[in-house]
CSV table of C-alpha atoms and ligand atoms in Angstrom, one decimal:
chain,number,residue,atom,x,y,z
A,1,UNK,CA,-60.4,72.0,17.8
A,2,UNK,CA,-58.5,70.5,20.7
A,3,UNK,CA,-59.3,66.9,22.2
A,4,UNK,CA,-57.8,66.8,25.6
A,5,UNK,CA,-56.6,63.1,26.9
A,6,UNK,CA,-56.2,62.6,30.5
A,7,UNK,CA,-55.5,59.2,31.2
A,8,UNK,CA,-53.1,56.4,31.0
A,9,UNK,CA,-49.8,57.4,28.8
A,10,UNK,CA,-50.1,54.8,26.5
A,11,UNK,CA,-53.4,54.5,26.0
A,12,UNK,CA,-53.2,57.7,25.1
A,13,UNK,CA,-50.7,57.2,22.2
A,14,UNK,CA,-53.3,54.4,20.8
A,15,UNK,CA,-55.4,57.0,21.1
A,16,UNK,CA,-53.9,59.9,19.1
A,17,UNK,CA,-52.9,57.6,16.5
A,18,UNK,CA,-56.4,56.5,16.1
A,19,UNK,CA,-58.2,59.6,16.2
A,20,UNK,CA,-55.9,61.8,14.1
A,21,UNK,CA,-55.8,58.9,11.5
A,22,UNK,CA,-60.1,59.7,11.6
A,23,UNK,CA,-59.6,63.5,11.8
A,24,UNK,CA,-56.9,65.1,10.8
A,25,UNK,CA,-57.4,68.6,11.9
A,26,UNK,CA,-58.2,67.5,15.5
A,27,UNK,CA,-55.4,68.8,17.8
A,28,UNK,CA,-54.8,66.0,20.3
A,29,UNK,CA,-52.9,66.8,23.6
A,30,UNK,CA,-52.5,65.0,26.5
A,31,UNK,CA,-52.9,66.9,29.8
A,32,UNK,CA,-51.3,68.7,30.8
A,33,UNK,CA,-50.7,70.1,27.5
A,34,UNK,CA,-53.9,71.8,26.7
A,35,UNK,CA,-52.9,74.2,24.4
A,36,UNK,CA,-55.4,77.0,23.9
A,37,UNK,CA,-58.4,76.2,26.5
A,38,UNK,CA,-60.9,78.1,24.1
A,39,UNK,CA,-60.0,75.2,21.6
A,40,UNK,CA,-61.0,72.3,23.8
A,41,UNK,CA,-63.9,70.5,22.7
A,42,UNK,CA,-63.8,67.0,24.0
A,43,UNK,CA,-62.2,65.2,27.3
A,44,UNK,CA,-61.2,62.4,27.4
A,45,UNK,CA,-60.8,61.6,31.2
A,46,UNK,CA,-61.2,58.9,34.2
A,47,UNK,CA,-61.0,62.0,36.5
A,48,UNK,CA,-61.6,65.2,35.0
A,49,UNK,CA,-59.3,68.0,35.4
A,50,UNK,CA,-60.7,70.8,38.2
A,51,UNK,CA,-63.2,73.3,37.0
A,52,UNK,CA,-63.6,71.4,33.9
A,53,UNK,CA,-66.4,73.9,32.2
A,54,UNK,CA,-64.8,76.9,33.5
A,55,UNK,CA,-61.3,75.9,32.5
A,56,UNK,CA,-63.0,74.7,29.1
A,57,UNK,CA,-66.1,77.0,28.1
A,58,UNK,CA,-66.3,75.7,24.6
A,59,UNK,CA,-66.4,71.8,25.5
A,60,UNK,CA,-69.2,69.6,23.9
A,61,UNK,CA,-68.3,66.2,25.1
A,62,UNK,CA,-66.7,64.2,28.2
A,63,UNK,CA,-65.9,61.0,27.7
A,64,UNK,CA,-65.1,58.8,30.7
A,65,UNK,CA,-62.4,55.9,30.0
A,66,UNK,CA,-64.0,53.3,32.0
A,67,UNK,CA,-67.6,51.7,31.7
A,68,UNK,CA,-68.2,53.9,35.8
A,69,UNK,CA,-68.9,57.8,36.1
A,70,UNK,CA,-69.2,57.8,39.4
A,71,UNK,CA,-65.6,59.6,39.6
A,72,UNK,CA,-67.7,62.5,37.8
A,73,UNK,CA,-69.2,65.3,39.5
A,74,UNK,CA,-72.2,64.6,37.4
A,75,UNK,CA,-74.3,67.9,38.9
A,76,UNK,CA,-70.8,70.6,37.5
A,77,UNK,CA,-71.6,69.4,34.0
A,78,UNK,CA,-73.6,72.1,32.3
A,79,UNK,CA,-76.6,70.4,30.6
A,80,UNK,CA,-75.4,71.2,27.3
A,81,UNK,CA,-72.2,68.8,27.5
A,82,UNK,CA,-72.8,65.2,27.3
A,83,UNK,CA,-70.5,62.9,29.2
A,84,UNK,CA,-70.7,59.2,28.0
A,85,UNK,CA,-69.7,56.5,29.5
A,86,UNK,CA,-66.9,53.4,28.0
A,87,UNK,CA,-69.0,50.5,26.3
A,88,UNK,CA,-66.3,49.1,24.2
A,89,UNK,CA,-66.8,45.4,23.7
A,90,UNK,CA,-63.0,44.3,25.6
A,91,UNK,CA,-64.8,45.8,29.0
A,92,UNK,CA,-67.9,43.3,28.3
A,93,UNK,CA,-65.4,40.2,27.5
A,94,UNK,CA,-62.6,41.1,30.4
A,95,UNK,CA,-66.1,41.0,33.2
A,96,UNK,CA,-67.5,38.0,31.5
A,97,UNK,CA,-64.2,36.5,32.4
A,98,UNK,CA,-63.6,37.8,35.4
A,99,UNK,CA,-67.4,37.2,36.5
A,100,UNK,CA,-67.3,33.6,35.3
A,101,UNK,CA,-64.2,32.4,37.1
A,102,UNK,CA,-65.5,34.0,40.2
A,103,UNK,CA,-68.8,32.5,39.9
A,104,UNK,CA,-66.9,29.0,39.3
A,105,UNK,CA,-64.3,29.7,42.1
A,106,UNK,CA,-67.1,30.2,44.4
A,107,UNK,CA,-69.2,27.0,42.8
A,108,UNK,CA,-66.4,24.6,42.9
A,109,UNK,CA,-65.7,26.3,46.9
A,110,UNK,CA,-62.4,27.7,45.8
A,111,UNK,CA,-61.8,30.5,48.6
A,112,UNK,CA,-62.3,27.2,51.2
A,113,UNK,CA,-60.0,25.1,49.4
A,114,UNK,CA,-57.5,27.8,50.1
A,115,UNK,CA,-57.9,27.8,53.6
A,116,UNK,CA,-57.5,24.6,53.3
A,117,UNK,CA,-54.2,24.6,51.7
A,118,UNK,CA,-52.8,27.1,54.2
A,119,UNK,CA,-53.7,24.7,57.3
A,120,UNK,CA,-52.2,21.6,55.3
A,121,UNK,CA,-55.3,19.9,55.5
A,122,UNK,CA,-56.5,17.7,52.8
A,123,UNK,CA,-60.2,17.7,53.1
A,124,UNK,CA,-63.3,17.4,50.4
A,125,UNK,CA,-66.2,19.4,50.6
A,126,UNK,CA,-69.9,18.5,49.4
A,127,UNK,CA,-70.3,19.2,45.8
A,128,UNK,CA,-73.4,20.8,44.5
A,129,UNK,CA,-74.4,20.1,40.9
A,130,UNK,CA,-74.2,23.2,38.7
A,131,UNK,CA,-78.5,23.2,38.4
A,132,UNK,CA,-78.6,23.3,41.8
A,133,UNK,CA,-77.1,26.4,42.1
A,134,UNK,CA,-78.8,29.9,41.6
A,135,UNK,CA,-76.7,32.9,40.9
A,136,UNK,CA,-78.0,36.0,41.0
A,137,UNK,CA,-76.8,39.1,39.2
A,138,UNK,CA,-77.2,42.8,40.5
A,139,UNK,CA,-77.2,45.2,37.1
A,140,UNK,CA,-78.3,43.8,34.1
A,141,UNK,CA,-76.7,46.4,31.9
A,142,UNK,CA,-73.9,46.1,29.3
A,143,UNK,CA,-71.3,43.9,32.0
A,144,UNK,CA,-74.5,42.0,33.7
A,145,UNK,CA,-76.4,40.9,31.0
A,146,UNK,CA,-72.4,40.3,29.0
A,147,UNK,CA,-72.0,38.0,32.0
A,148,UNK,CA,-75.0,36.2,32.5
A,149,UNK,CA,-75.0,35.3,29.1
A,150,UNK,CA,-70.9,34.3,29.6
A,151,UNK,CA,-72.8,32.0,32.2
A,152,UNK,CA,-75.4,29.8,30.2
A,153,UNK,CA,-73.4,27.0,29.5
A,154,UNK,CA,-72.6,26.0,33.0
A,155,UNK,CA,-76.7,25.1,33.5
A,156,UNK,CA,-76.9,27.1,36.6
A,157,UNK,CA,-80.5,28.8,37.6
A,158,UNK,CA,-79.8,32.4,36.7
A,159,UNK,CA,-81.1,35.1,37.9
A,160,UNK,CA,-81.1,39.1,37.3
A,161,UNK,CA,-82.2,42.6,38.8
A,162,UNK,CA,-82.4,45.8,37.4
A,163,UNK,CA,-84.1,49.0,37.6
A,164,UNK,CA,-86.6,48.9,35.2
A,165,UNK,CA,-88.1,45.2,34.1
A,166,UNK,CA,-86.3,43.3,31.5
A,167,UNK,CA,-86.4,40.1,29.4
A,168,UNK,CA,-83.3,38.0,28.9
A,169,UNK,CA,-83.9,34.8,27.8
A,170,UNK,CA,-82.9,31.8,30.3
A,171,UNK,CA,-82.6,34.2,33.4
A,172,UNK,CA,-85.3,35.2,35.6
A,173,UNK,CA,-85.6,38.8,36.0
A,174,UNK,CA,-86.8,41.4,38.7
A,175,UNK,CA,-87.3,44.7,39.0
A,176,UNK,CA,-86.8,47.8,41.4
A,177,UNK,CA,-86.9,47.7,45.3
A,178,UNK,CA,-90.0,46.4,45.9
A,179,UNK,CA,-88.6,42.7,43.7
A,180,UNK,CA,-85.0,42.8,45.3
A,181,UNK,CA,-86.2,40.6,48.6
A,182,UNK,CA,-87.8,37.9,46.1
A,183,UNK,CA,-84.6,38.2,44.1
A,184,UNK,CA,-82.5,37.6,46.8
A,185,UNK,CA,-84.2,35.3,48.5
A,186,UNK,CA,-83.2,32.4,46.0
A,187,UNK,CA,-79.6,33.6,45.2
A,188,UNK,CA,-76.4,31.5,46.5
A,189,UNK,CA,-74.0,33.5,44.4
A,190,UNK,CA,-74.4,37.0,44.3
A,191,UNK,CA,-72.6,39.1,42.3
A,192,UNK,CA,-72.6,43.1,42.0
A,193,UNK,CA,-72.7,44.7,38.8
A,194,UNK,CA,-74.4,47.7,39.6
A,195,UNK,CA,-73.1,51.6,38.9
A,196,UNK,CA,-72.6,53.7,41.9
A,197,UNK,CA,-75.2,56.1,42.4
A,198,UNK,CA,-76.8,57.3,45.3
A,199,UNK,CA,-79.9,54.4,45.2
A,200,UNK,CA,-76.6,51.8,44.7
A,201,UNK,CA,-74.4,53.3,47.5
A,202,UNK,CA,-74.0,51.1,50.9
A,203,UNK,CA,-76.6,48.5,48.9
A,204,UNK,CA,-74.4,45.2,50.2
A,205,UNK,CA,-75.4,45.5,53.5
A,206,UNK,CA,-76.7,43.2,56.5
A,207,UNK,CA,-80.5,43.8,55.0
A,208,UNK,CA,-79.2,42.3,51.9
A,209,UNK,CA,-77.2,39.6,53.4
A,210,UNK,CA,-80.1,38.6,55.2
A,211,UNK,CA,-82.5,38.3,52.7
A,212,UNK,CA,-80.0,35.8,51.4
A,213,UNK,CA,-79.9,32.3,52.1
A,214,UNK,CA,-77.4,30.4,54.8
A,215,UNK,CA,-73.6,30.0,53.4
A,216,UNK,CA,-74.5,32.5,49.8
A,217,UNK,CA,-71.1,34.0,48.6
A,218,UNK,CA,-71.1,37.7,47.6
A,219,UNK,CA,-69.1,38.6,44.3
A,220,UNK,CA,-68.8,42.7,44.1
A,221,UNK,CA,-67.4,43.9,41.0
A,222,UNK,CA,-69.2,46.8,40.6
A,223,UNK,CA,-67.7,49.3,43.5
A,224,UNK,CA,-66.7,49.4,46.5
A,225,UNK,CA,-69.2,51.9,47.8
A,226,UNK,CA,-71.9,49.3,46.7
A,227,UNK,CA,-70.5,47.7,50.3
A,228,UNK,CA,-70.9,48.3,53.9
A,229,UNK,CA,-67.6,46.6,54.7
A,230,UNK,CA,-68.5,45.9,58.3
A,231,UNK,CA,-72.1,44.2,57.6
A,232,UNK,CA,-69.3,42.3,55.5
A,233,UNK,CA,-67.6,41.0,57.9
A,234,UNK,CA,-70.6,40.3,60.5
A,235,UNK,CA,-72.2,38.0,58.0
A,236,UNK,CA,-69.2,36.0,57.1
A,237,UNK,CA,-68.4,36.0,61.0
A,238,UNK,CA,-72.1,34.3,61.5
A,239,UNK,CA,-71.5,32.2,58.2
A,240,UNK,CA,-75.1,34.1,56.8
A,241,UNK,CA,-72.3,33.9,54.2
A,242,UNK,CA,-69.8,31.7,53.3
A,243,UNK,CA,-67.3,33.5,51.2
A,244,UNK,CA,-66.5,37.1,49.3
A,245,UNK,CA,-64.9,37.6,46.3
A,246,UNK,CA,-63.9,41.2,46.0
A,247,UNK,CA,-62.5,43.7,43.3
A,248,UNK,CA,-63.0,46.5,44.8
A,249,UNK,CA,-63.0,48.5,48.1
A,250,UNK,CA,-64.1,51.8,49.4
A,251,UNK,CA,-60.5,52.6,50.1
A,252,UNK,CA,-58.4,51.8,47.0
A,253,UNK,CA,-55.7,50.7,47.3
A,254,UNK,CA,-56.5,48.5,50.4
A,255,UNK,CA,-55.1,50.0,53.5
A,256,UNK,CA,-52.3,47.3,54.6
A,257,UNK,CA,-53.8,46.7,57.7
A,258,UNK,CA,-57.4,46.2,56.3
A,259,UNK,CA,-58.9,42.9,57.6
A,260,UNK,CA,-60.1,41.3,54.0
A,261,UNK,CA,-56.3,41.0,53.6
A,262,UNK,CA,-55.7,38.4,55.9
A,263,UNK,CA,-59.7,37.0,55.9
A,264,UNK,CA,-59.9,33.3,55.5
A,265,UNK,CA,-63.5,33.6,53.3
A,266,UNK,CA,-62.1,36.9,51.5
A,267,UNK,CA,-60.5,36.8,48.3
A,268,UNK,CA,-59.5,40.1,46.5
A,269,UNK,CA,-58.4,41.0,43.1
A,270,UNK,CA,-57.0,45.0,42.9
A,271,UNK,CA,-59.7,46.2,40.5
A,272,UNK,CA,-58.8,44.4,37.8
A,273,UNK,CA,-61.7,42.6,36.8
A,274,UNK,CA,-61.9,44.1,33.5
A,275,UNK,CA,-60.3,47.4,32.1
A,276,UNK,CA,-60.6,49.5,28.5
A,277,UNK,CA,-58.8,48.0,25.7
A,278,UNK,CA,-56.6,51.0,24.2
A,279,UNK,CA,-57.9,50.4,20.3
A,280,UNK,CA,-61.6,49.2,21.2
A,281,UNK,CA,-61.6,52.2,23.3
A,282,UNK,CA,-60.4,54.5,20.7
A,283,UNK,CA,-62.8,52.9,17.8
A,284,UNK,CA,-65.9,54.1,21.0
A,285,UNK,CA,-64.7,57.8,20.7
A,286,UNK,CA,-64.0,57.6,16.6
A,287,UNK,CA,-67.9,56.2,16.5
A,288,UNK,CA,-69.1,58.7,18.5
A,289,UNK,CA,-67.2,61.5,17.5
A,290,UNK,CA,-68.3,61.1,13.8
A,291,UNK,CA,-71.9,60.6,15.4
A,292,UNK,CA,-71.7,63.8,17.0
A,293,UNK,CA,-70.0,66.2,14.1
A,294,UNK,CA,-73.4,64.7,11.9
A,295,UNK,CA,-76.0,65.6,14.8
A,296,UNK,CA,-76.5,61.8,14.9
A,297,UNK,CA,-77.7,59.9,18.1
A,298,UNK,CA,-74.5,58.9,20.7
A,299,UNK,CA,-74.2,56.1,22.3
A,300,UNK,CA,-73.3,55.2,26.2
A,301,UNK,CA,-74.7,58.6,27.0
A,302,UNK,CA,-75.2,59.5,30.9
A,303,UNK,CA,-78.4,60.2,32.3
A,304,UNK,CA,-77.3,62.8,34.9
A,305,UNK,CA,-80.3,62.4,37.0
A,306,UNK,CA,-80.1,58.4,37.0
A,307,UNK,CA,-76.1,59.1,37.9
A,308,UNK,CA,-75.2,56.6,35.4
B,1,LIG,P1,-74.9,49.9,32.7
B,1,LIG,O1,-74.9,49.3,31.3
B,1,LIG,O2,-75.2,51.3,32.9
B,1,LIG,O3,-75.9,49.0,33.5
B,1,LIG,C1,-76.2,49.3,34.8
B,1,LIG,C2,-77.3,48.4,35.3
B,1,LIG,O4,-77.5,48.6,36.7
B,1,LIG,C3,-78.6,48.5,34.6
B,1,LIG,O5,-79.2,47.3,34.3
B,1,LIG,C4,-79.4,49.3,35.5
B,1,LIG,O6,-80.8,49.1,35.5
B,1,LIG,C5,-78.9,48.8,36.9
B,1,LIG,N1,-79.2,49.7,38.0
B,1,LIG,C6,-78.8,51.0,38.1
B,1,LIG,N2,-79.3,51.6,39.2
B,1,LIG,C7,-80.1,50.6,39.8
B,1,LIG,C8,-80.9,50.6,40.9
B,1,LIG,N3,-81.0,51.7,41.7
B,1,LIG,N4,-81.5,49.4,41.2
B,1,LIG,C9,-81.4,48.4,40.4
B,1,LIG,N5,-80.7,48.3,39.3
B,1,LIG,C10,-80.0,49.5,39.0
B,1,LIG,O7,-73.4,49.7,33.4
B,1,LIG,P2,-72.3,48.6,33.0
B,1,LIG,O8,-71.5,49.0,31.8
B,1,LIG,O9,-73.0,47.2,33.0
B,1,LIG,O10,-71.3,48.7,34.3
B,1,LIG,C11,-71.8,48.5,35.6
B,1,LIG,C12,-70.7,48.9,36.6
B,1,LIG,O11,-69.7,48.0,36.6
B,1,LIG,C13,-70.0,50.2,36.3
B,1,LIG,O12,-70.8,51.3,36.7
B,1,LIG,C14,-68.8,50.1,37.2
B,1,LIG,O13,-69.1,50.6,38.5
B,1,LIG,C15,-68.6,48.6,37.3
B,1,LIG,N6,-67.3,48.2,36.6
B,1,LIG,C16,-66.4,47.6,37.4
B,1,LIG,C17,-65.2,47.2,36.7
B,1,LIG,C18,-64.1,46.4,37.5
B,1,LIG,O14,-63.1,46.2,37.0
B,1,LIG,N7,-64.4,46.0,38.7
B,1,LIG,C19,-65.0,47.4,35.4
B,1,LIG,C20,-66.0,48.0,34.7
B,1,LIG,C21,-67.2,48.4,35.3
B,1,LIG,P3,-81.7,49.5,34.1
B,1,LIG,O15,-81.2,48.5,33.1
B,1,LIG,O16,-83.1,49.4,34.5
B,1,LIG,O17,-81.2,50.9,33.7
B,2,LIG,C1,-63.6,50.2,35.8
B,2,LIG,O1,-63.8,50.0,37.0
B,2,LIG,C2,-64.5,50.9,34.9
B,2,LIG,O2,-65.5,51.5,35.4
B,2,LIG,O3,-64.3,50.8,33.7
């Protein structure tokens, strides 16, 4: 049996090191060297190749590099293949890093300070004590809850929403649509940690900024669908909020004549905030892949009707 990588090179070397240490009779290729298609049981893939069940009728599994599947046409995959998504533990630590300099930077009014700095002016802004400061996270999955927790010793008010209710201890949780305006209402840092689906899509918009108190900053590191780029720029234009911190954008890479470049309250990263680490990827697919040859429960598994 074939396992097809389609990803990043070296990664992929990790990868077939790893995996054929586990299993030795597993063929590993990396596209486009598929070998014999009948043969290909598992994909490994950020973007899948075209007409991946026709090209593949005997696949079982699709695993998607990254923690999103929102690259995934979710409604071609046959119900009998399972795509799971990336929860290695390097994603959770690279966004609780990310998150938390973010939150900081926006705490300690970084993005004004370098303003400042580019007008020479030598200015101090009001400082707000740490407890007197709610941040509010979007997605309280594996990255939201890894961050909020990444968050606790800074003494801020925390704050979460999710889907369905949860309990986290030291954050105040809410649930579903009809919480998100009590949610918001409180938040001055709002980050985005939410998968793409078609509830999440176009969800940072001027509703949302609204809800929001005066001079909030928006963190979105979830994708940049999640945005409504113009709404953006509206609120930031009317100082609804003060600042953006951005890792991702609808159009990737940023067009070079996109306004964020050149914003004074926009600063952007080039979706980096956290990516797959090649071994503690590899150990997610060994796991799983021994999970799955003894009919055992997988983990990270997509709900395709939930979109993530
Ligand atoms: P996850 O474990 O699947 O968690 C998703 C969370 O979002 C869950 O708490 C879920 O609620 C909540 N959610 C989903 N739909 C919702 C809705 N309609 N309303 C309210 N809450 C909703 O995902 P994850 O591993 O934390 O990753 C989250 C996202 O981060 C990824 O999908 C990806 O887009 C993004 N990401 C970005 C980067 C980057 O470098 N910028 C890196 C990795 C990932 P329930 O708990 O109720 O299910
Ligand atoms: C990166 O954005 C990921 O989804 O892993």
């Amino acid at each position: 049996m074939t396992f097809l990588f389609k990803s990043e090179a070296r990664r992929g070397e990790v990868w077939r090191m790893r995996l054929q240490k586990e299993f030795p009779n597993l063929d590993f290729r990396i596209w486009p060297d598929v070998g014999d298609p009948l043969k290909v049981k598992y994909v490994a893939c950020w973007v899948p190749p075209a007409d991946l069940c026709q090209e593949f009728p005997k696949l079982e599994l699709v695993f998607s590099v990254g923690a999103g599947v929102d690259q995934i046409d979710l409604s071609a995959l046959p119900s009998g293949v399972k795509l799971l998504r990336m929860t290695e533990p390097g994603l959770a630590a690279g966004m609780s890093e990310y998150g938390t300099l973010a939150v900081l930077a926006a705490h300690r009014n970084l993005p004004a300070y370098l303003e400042l700095q580019r007008t020479r002016a030598w200015k101090q802004l009001p400082a707000v004590a740490a407890n007197d400061r709610s941040v509010g996270v979007m997605g309280l999955g594996v990255l939201g809850a890894g961050l909020l927790d990444s968050l606790k010793p800074f003494g801020f008010r925390l704050h979460g929403w999710s889907r369905s209710p949860k309990v986290i201890d030291g954050v105040t949780t809410f649930a579903g649509p009809d919480e998100l305006v009590q949610f918001l209402s409180r938040i001055d840092i709002l980050v985005c940690l939410l998968p793409l689906t078609d509830e999440t899509r176009g969800i940072l918009n001027s509703t949302i900024f609204n809800a929001l108190p005066n001079n909030a900053c928006l963190i979105n590191v979830g994708r940049g669908g999640h945005l409504i780029e113009k709404d953006l720029l509206d609120a930031l234009a009317s100082n609804k909020l003060c600042c953006a911190i951005l890792d991702v954008a609808n159009t990737e890479p940023l067009p070079v004549d996109h306004p964020f470049w050149t914003h004074p309250k926009v600063v952007l990263t080039p979706h980096v905030a956290s990516v797959t680490d090649a071994e503690g990827g590899a150990e997610f697919v060994v796991t799983n892949l021994r999970r799955h040859l003894a009919n055992e429960p997988l983990t990270g598994v997509v709900d395709a009707s939930r979109g993530y």
